[in-house]
CSV table of C-alpha atoms and ligand atoms in Angstrom, one decimal:
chain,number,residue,atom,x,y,z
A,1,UNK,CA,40.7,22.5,6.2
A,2,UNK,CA,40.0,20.0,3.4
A,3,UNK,CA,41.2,21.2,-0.1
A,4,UNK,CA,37.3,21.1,-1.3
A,5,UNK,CA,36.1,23.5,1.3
A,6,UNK,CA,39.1,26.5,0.7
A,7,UNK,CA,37.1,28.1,-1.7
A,8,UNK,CA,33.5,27.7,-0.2
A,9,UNK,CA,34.9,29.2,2.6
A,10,UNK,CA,36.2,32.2,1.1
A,11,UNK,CA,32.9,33.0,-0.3
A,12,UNK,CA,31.2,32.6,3.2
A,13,UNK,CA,33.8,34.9,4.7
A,14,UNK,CA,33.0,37.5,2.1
A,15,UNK,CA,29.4,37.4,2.1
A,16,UNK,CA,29.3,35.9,-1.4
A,17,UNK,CA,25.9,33.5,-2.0
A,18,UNK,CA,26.8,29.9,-2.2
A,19,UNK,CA,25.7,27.7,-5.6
A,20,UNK,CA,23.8,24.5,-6.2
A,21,UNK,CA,27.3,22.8,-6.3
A,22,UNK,CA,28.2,24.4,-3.4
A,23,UNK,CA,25.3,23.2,-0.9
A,24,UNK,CA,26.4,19.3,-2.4
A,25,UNK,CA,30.0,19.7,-1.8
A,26,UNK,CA,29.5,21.1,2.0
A,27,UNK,CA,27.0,18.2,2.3
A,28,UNK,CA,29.3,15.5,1.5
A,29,UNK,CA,32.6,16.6,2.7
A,30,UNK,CA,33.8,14.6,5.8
A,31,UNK,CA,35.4,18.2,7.3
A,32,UNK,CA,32.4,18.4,9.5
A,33,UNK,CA,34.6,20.9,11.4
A,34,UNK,CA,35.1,23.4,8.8
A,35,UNK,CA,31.2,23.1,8.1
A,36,UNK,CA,30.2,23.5,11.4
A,37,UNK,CA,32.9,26.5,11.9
A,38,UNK,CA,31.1,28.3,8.9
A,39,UNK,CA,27.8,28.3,9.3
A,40,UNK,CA,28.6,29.1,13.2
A,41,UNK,CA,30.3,32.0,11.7
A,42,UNK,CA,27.2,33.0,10.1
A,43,UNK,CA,25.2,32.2,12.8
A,44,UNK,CA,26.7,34.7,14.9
A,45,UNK,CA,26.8,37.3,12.3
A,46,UNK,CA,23.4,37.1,11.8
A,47,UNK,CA,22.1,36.7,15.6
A,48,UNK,CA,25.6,37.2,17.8
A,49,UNK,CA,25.3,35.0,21.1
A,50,UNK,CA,21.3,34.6,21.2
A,51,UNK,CA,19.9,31.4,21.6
A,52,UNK,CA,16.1,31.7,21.4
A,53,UNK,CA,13.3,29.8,22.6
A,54,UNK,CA,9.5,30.1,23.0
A,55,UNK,CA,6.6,28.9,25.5
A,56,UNK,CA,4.3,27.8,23.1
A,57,UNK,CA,1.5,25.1,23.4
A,58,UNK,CA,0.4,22.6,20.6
A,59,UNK,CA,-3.1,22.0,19.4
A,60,UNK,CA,-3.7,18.9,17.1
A,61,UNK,CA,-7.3,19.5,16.5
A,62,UNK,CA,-7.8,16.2,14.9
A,63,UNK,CA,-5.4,13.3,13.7
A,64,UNK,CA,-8.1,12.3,10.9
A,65,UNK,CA,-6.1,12.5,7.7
A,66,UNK,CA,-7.3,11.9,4.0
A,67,UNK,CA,-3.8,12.0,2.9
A,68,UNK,CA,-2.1,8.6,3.6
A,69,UNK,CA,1.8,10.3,3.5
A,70,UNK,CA,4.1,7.1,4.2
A,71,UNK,CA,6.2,8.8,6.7
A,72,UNK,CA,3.8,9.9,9.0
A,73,UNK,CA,2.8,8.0,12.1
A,74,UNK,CA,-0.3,11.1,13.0
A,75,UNK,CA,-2.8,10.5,10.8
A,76,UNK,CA,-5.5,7.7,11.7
A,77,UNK,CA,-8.7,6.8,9.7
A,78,UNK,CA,-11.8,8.0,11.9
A,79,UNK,CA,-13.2,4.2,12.6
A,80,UNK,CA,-9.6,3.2,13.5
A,81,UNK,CA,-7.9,5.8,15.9
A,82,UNK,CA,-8.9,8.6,15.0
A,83,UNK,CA,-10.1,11.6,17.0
A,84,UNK,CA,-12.0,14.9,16.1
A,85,UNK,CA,-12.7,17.4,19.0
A,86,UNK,CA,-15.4,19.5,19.1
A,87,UNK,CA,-14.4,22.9,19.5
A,88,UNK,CA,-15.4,22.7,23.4
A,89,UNK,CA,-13.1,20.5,24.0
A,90,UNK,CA,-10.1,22.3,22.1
A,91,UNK,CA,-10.5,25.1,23.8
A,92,UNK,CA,-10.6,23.0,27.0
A,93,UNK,CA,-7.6,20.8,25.6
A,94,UNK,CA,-5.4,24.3,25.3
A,95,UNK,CA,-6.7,26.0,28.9
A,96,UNK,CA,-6.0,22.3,30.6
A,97,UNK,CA,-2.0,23.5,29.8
A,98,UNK,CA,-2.0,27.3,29.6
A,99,UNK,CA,-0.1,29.0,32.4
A,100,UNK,CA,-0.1,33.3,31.7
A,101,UNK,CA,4.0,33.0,30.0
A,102,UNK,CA,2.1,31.2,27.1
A,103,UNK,CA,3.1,33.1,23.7
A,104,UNK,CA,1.7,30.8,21.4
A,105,UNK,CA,-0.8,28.4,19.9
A,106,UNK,CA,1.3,26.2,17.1
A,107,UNK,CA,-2.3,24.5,15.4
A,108,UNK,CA,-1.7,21.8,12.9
A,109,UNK,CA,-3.5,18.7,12.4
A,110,UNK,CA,-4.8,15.9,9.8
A,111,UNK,CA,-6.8,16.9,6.1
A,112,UNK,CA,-10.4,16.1,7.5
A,113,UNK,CA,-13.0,15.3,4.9
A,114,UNK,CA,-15.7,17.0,6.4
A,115,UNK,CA,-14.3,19.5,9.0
A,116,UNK,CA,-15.9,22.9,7.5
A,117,UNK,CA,-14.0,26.2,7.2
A,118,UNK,CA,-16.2,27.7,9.5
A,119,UNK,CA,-15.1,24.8,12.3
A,120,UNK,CA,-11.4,26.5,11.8
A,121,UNK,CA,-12.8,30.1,11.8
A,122,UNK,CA,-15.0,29.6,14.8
A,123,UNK,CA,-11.3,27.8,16.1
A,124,UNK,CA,-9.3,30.6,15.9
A,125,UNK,CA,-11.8,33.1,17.0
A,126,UNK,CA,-13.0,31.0,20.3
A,127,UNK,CA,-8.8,31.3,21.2
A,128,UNK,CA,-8.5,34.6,20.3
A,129,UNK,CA,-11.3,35.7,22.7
A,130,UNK,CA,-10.6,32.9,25.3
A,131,UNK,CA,-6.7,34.0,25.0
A,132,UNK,CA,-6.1,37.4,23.4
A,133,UNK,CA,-2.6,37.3,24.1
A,134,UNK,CA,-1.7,34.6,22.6
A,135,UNK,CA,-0.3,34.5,19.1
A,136,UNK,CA,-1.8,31.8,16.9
A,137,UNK,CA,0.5,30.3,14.8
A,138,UNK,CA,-2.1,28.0,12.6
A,139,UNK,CA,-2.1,25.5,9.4
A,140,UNK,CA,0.4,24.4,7.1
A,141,UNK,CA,0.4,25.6,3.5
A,142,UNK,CA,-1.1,22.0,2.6
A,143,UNK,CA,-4.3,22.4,5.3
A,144,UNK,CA,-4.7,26.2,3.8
A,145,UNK,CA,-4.7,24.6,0.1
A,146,UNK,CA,-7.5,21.9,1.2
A,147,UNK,CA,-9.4,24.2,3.0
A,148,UNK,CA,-10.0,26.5,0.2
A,149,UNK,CA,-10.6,23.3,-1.9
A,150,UNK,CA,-13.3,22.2,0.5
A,151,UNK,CA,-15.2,25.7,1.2
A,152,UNK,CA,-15.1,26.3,-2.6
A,153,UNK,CA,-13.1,29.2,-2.1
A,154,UNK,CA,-9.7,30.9,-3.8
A,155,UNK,CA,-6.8,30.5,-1.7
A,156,UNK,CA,-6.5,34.4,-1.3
A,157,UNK,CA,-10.2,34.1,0.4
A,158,UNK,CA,-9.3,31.3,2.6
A,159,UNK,CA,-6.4,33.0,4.0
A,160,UNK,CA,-8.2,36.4,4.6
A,161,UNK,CA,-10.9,34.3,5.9
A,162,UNK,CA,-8.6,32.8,8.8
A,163,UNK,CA,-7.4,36.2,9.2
A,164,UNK,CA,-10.0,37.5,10.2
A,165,UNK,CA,-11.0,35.1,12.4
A,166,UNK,CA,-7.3,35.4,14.3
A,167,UNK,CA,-4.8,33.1,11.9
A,168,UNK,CA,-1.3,35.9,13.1
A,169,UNK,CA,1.1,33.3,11.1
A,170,UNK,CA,1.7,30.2,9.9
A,171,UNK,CA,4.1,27.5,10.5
A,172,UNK,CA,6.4,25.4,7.9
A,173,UNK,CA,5.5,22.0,8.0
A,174,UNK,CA,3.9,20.0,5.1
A,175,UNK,CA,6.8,21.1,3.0
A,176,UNK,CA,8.2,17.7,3.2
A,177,UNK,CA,10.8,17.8,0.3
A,178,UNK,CA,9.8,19.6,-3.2
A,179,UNK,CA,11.0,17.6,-6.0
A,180,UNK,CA,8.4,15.7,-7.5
A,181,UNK,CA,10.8,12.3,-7.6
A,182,UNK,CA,11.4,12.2,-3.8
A,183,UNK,CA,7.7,13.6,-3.1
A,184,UNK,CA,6.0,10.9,-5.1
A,185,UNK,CA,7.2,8.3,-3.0
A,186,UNK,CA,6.5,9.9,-0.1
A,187,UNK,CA,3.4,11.7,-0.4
A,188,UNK,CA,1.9,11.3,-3.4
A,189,UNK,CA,-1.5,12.7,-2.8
A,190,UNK,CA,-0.1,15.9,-0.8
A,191,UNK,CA,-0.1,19.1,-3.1
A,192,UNK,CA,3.4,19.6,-4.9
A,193,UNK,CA,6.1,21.1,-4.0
A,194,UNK,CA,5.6,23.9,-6.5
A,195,UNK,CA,2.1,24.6,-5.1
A,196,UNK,CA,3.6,24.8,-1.4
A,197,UNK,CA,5.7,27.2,-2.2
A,198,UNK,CA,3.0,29.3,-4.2
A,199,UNK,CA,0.4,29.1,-1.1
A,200,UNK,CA,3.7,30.2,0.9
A,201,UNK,CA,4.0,33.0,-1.5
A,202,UNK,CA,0.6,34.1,-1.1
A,203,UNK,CA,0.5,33.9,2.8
A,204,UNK,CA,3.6,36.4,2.6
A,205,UNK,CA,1.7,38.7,-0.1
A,206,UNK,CA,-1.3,38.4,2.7
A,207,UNK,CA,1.0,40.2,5.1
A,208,UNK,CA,1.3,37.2,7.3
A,209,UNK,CA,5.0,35.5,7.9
A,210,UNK,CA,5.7,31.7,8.1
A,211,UNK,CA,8.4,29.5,8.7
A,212,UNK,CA,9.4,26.3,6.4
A,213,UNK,CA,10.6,23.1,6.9
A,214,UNK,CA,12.1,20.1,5.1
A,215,UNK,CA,12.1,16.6,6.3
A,216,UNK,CA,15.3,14.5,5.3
A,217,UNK,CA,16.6,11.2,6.8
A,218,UNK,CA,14.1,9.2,4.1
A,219,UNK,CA,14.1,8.2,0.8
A,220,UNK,CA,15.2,11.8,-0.5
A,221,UNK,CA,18.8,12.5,-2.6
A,222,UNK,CA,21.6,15.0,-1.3
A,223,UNK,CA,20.7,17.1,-4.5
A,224,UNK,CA,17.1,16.9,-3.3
A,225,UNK,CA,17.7,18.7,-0.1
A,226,UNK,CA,19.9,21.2,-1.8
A,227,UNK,CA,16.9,22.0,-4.8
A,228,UNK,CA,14.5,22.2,-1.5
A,229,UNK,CA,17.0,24.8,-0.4
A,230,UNK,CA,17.4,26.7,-3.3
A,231,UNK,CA,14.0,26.9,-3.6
A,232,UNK,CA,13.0,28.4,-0.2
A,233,UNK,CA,15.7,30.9,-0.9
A,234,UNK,CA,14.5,31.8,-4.2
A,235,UNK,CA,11.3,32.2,-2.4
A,236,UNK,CA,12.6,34.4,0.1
A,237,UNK,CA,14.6,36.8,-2.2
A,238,UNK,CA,10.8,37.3,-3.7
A,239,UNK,CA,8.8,38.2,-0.4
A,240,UNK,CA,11.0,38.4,2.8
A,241,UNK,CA,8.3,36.3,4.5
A,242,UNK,CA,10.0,33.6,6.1
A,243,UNK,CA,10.9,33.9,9.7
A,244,UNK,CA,13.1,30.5,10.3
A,245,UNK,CA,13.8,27.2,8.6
A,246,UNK,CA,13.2,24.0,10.5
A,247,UNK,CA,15.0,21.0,9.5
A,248,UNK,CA,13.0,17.9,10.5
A,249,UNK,CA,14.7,14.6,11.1
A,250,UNK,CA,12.1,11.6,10.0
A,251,UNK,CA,11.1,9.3,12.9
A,252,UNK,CA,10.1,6.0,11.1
A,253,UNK,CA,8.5,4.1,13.8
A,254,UNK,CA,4.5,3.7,13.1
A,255,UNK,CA,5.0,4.6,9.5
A,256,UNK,CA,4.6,3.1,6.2
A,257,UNK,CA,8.3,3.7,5.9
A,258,UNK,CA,9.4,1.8,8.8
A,259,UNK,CA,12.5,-0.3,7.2
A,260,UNK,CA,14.3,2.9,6.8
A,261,UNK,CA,17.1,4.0,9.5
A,262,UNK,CA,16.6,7.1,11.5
A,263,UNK,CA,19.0,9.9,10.5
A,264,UNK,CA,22.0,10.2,13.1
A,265,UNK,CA,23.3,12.9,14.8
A,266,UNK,CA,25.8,14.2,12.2
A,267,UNK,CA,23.3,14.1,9.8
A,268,UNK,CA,20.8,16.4,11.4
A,269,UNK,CA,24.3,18.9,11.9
A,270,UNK,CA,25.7,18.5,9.1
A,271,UNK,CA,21.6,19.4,7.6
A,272,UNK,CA,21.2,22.7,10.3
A,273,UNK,CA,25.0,23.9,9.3
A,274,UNK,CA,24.4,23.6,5.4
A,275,UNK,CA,20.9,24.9,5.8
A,276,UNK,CA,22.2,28.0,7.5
A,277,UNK,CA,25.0,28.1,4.8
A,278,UNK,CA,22.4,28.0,1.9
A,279,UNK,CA,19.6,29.8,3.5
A,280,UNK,CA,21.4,33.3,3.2
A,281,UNK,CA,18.7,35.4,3.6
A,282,UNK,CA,16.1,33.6,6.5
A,283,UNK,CA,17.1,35.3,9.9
A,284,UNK,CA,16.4,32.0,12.1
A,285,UNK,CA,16.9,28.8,11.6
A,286,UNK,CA,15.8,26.0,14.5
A,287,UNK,CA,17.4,23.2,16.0
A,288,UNK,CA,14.1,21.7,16.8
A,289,UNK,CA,15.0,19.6,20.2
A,290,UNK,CA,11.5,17.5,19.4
A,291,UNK,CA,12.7,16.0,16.6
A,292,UNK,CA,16.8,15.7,17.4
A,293,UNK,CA,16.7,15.4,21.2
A,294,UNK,CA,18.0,17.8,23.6
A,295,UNK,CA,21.7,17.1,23.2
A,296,UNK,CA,22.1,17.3,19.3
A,297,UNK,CA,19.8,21.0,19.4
A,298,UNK,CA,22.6,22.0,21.9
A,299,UNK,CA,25.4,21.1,19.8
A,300,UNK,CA,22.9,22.2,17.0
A,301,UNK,CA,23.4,25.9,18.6
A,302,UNK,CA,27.1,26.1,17.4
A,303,UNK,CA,26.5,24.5,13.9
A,304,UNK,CA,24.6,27.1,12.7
A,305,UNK,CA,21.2,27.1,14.8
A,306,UNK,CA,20.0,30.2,16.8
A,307,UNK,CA,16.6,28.6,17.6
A,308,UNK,CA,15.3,25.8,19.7
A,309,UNK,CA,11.1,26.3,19.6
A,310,UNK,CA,9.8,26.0,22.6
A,311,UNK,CA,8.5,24.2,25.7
A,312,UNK,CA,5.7,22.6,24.1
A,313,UNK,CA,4.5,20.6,26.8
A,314,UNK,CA,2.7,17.9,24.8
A,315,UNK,CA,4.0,17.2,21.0
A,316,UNK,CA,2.2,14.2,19.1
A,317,UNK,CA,3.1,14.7,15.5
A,318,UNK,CA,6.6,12.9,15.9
A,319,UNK,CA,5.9,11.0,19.3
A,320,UNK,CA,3.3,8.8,17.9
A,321,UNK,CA,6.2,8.0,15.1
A,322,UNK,CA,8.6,6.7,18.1
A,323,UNK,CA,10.6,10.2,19.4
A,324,UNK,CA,12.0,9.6,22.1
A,325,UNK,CA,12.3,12.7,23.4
A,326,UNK,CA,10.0,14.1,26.4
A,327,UNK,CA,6.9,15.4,25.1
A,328,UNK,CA,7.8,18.8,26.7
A,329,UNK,CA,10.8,21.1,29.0
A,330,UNK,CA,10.3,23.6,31.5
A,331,UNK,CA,11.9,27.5,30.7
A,332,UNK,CA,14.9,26.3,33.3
A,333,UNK,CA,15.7,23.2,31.3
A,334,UNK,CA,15.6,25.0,28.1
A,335,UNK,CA,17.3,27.6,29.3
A,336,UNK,CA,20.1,25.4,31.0
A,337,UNK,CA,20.9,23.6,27.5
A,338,UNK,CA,21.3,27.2,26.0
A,339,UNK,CA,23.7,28.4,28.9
A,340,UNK,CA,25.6,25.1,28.7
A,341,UNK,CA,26.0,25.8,24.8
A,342,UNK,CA,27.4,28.7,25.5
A,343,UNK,CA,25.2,31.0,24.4
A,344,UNK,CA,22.5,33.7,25.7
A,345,UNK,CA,18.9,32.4,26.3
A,346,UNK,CA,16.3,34.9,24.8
A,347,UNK,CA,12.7,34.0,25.7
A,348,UNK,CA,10.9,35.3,22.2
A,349,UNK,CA,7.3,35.7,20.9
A,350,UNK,CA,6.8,34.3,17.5
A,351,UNK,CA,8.0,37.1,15.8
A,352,UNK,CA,11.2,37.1,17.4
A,353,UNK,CA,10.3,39.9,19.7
A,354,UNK,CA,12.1,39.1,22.9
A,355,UNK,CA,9.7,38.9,25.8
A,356,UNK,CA,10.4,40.3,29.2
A,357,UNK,CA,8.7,38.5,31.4
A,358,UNK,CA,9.1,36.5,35.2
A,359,UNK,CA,6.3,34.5,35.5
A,360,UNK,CA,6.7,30.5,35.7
A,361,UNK,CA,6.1,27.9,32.3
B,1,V47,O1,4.3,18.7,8.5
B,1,V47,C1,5.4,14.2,10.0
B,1,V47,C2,6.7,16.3,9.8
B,1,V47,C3,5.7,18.3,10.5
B,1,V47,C4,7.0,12.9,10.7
B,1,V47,O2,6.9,26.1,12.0
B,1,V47,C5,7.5,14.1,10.6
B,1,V47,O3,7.7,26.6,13.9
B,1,V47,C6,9.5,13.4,11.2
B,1,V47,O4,6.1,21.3,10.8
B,1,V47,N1,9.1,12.1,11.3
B,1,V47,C7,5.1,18.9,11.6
B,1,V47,N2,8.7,14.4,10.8
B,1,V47,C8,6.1,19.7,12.5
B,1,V47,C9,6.4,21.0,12.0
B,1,V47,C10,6.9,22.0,12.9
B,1,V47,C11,7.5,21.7,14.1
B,1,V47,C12,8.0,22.6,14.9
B,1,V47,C13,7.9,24.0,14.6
B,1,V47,C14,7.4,24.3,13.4
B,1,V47,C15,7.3,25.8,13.1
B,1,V47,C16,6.9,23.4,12.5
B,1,V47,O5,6.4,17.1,10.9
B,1,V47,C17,4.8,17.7,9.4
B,1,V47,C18,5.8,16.8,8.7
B,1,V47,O6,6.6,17.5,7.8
B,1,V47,N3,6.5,14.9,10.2
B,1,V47,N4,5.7,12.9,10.4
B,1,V47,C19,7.8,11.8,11.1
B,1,V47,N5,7.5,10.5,11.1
């Protein structure tokens, strides 16, 4: 073990919470085996052999975006590739792919200037009576926080609203990375990172659980990632309402930020093992295979990763900003890269509830 890493891992072995320092020392050692041994330590103290997975389906209900954040390759202008569907047509869009082993609805898509409130109410409750079973797992902090703005409403309202109307949880993305430096660059016009986490906050004091995400690989510092980190944990200690953490690797083909290198496959391990490392108190964290491909999420599974999300079947967000990887896997293929990683596959719902089920993806 390298010298810098003897003490680190003596507080991971004991259960003692690592610092600020901490996080920048594990991410730039070059003992990526030590790393990788530690947080696969965790990772089975926390979730033992399980390697989880979902079948979920993804509904972009429009890639018309008001925000022009230079690292995405989603968002269009409506005269200039940009598509709205009516609610017929999502509902159509989602039942075109729907076999009876779908769990989940993930339901993200661009800031639309003049999409109402009521369009996303009327959303969720046309699933929910189309699909009862399915768990809908809809809008990012940043969509609930323009929402609100848009219908005039407090944030508080705007959640219960989509409540109501069948919102069961909310996933992590639009977190991008918090600190105002990184952020500005990035995403300038996107809420801040202090307001994510506050709309985070009240999502958990509504009852409901999310997950969180960061996206590194751009123009972002090491301390960067490790004040992101700090912060969900903070968060965390606070409300207990994060389920997983999702590191997400930027893809810059299509986007603004283009001249930038993709990050490489020790960097998206070295990001899930220090992640899991710093992240002491989320139960999950995700080796999304989307976003790394299907070989790194594998590998991902002994550094620290007990998730893979799911099947998906037809993923735009990052595809239209040049992944590479299929735009969906059967259960046996996901299930095969679990068993070849050596661990169990466990088909879960969104809550982490495993589901016992036979029928075909
Ligand atoms: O919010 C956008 C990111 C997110 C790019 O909660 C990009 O279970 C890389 O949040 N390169 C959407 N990333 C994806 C997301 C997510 C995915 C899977 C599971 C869950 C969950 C959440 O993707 C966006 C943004 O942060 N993103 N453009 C890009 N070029």
């Amino acid at each position: 073990m390298h010298p810098e890493l003897v003490q680190i891992s003596d507080k991971v072995l004991s259960g003692e919470r690592l610092s600020f320092n901490d996080g920048l020392t594990l991410y730039q050692s070059p003992d990526i085996h030590t790393l990788g041994f530690l947080a696969n330590w965790v990772r089975e103290k926390l979730n033992g052999n399980k390697g989880y997975y979902n079948i979920n389906r993804h509904l972009n209900p429009t890639n018309v975006c008001v925000v022009d954040c230079k690292f995405c390759g989603f968002a269009r202008k409506p005269d200039k590739g940009g598509y709205t569907m009516s609610l017929e047509e999502a509902f159509n869009h989602v039942a075109a792919d729907y076999t009876e082993a779908v769990t989940e609805f993930h339901i993200v898509g661009g800031l639309h200037p003049y999409l109402s409130l009521t369009y996303f109410t009327d959303l969720l409750e046309g699933l929910k009576k189309r699909f009862p079973k399915v768990h809908l797992k809809a809008f990012t902090m940043v969509e609930l926080e323009f929402l609100s703005r848009r219908a005039k409403l407090s944030i508080e309202d705007t959640i219960q609203a989509l409540r109501d109307a069948g919102m069961d949880s909310c996933p992590g993305g639009g977190a991008e990375i918090f600190a105002d430096r990184a952020r500005s660059i990035i995403c300038d016009h996107k809420v801040s990172g202090n307001r994510w986490l506050e709309i985070a906050e009240k999502v958990h004091q509504s009852g409901l659980k999310s997950n969180a995400t960061m996206l590194y690989g751009h123009v972002e510092t090491i301390e960067e990632r490790v004040d992101h980190l700090i912060k969900l944990r903070e968060l965390q200690d606070k409300t207990a309402g994060f389920q997983c953490f999702i590191p997400l690797a930027f893809h810059p083909v299509n986007t603004q930020l283009d001249h930038l290198p993709s990050p490489t496959a020790m960097t998206d391990l070295r990001t899930i093992a220090v992640s899991r490392l710093l992240l002491d108190n989320f139960p999950h964290i995700k080796a999304y295979w989307i976003m790394i491909g299907a070989k790194t999420a594998q590998i991902g599974l002994n550094f620290g990763a007990d998730d893979l999300d799911g099947t998906v079947v037809e993923e735009k967000i990052v595809h239209m900003a040049g992944a590479k990887t299929p735009i969906g896997m059967t259960r046996s293929d996901i299930e095969h890269l679990v068993r070849e990683a050596g661990r169990e596959p466990i088909e879960r719902d969104t809550l982490y509830q495993p589901v016992n089920r036979t029928v075909a993806a």
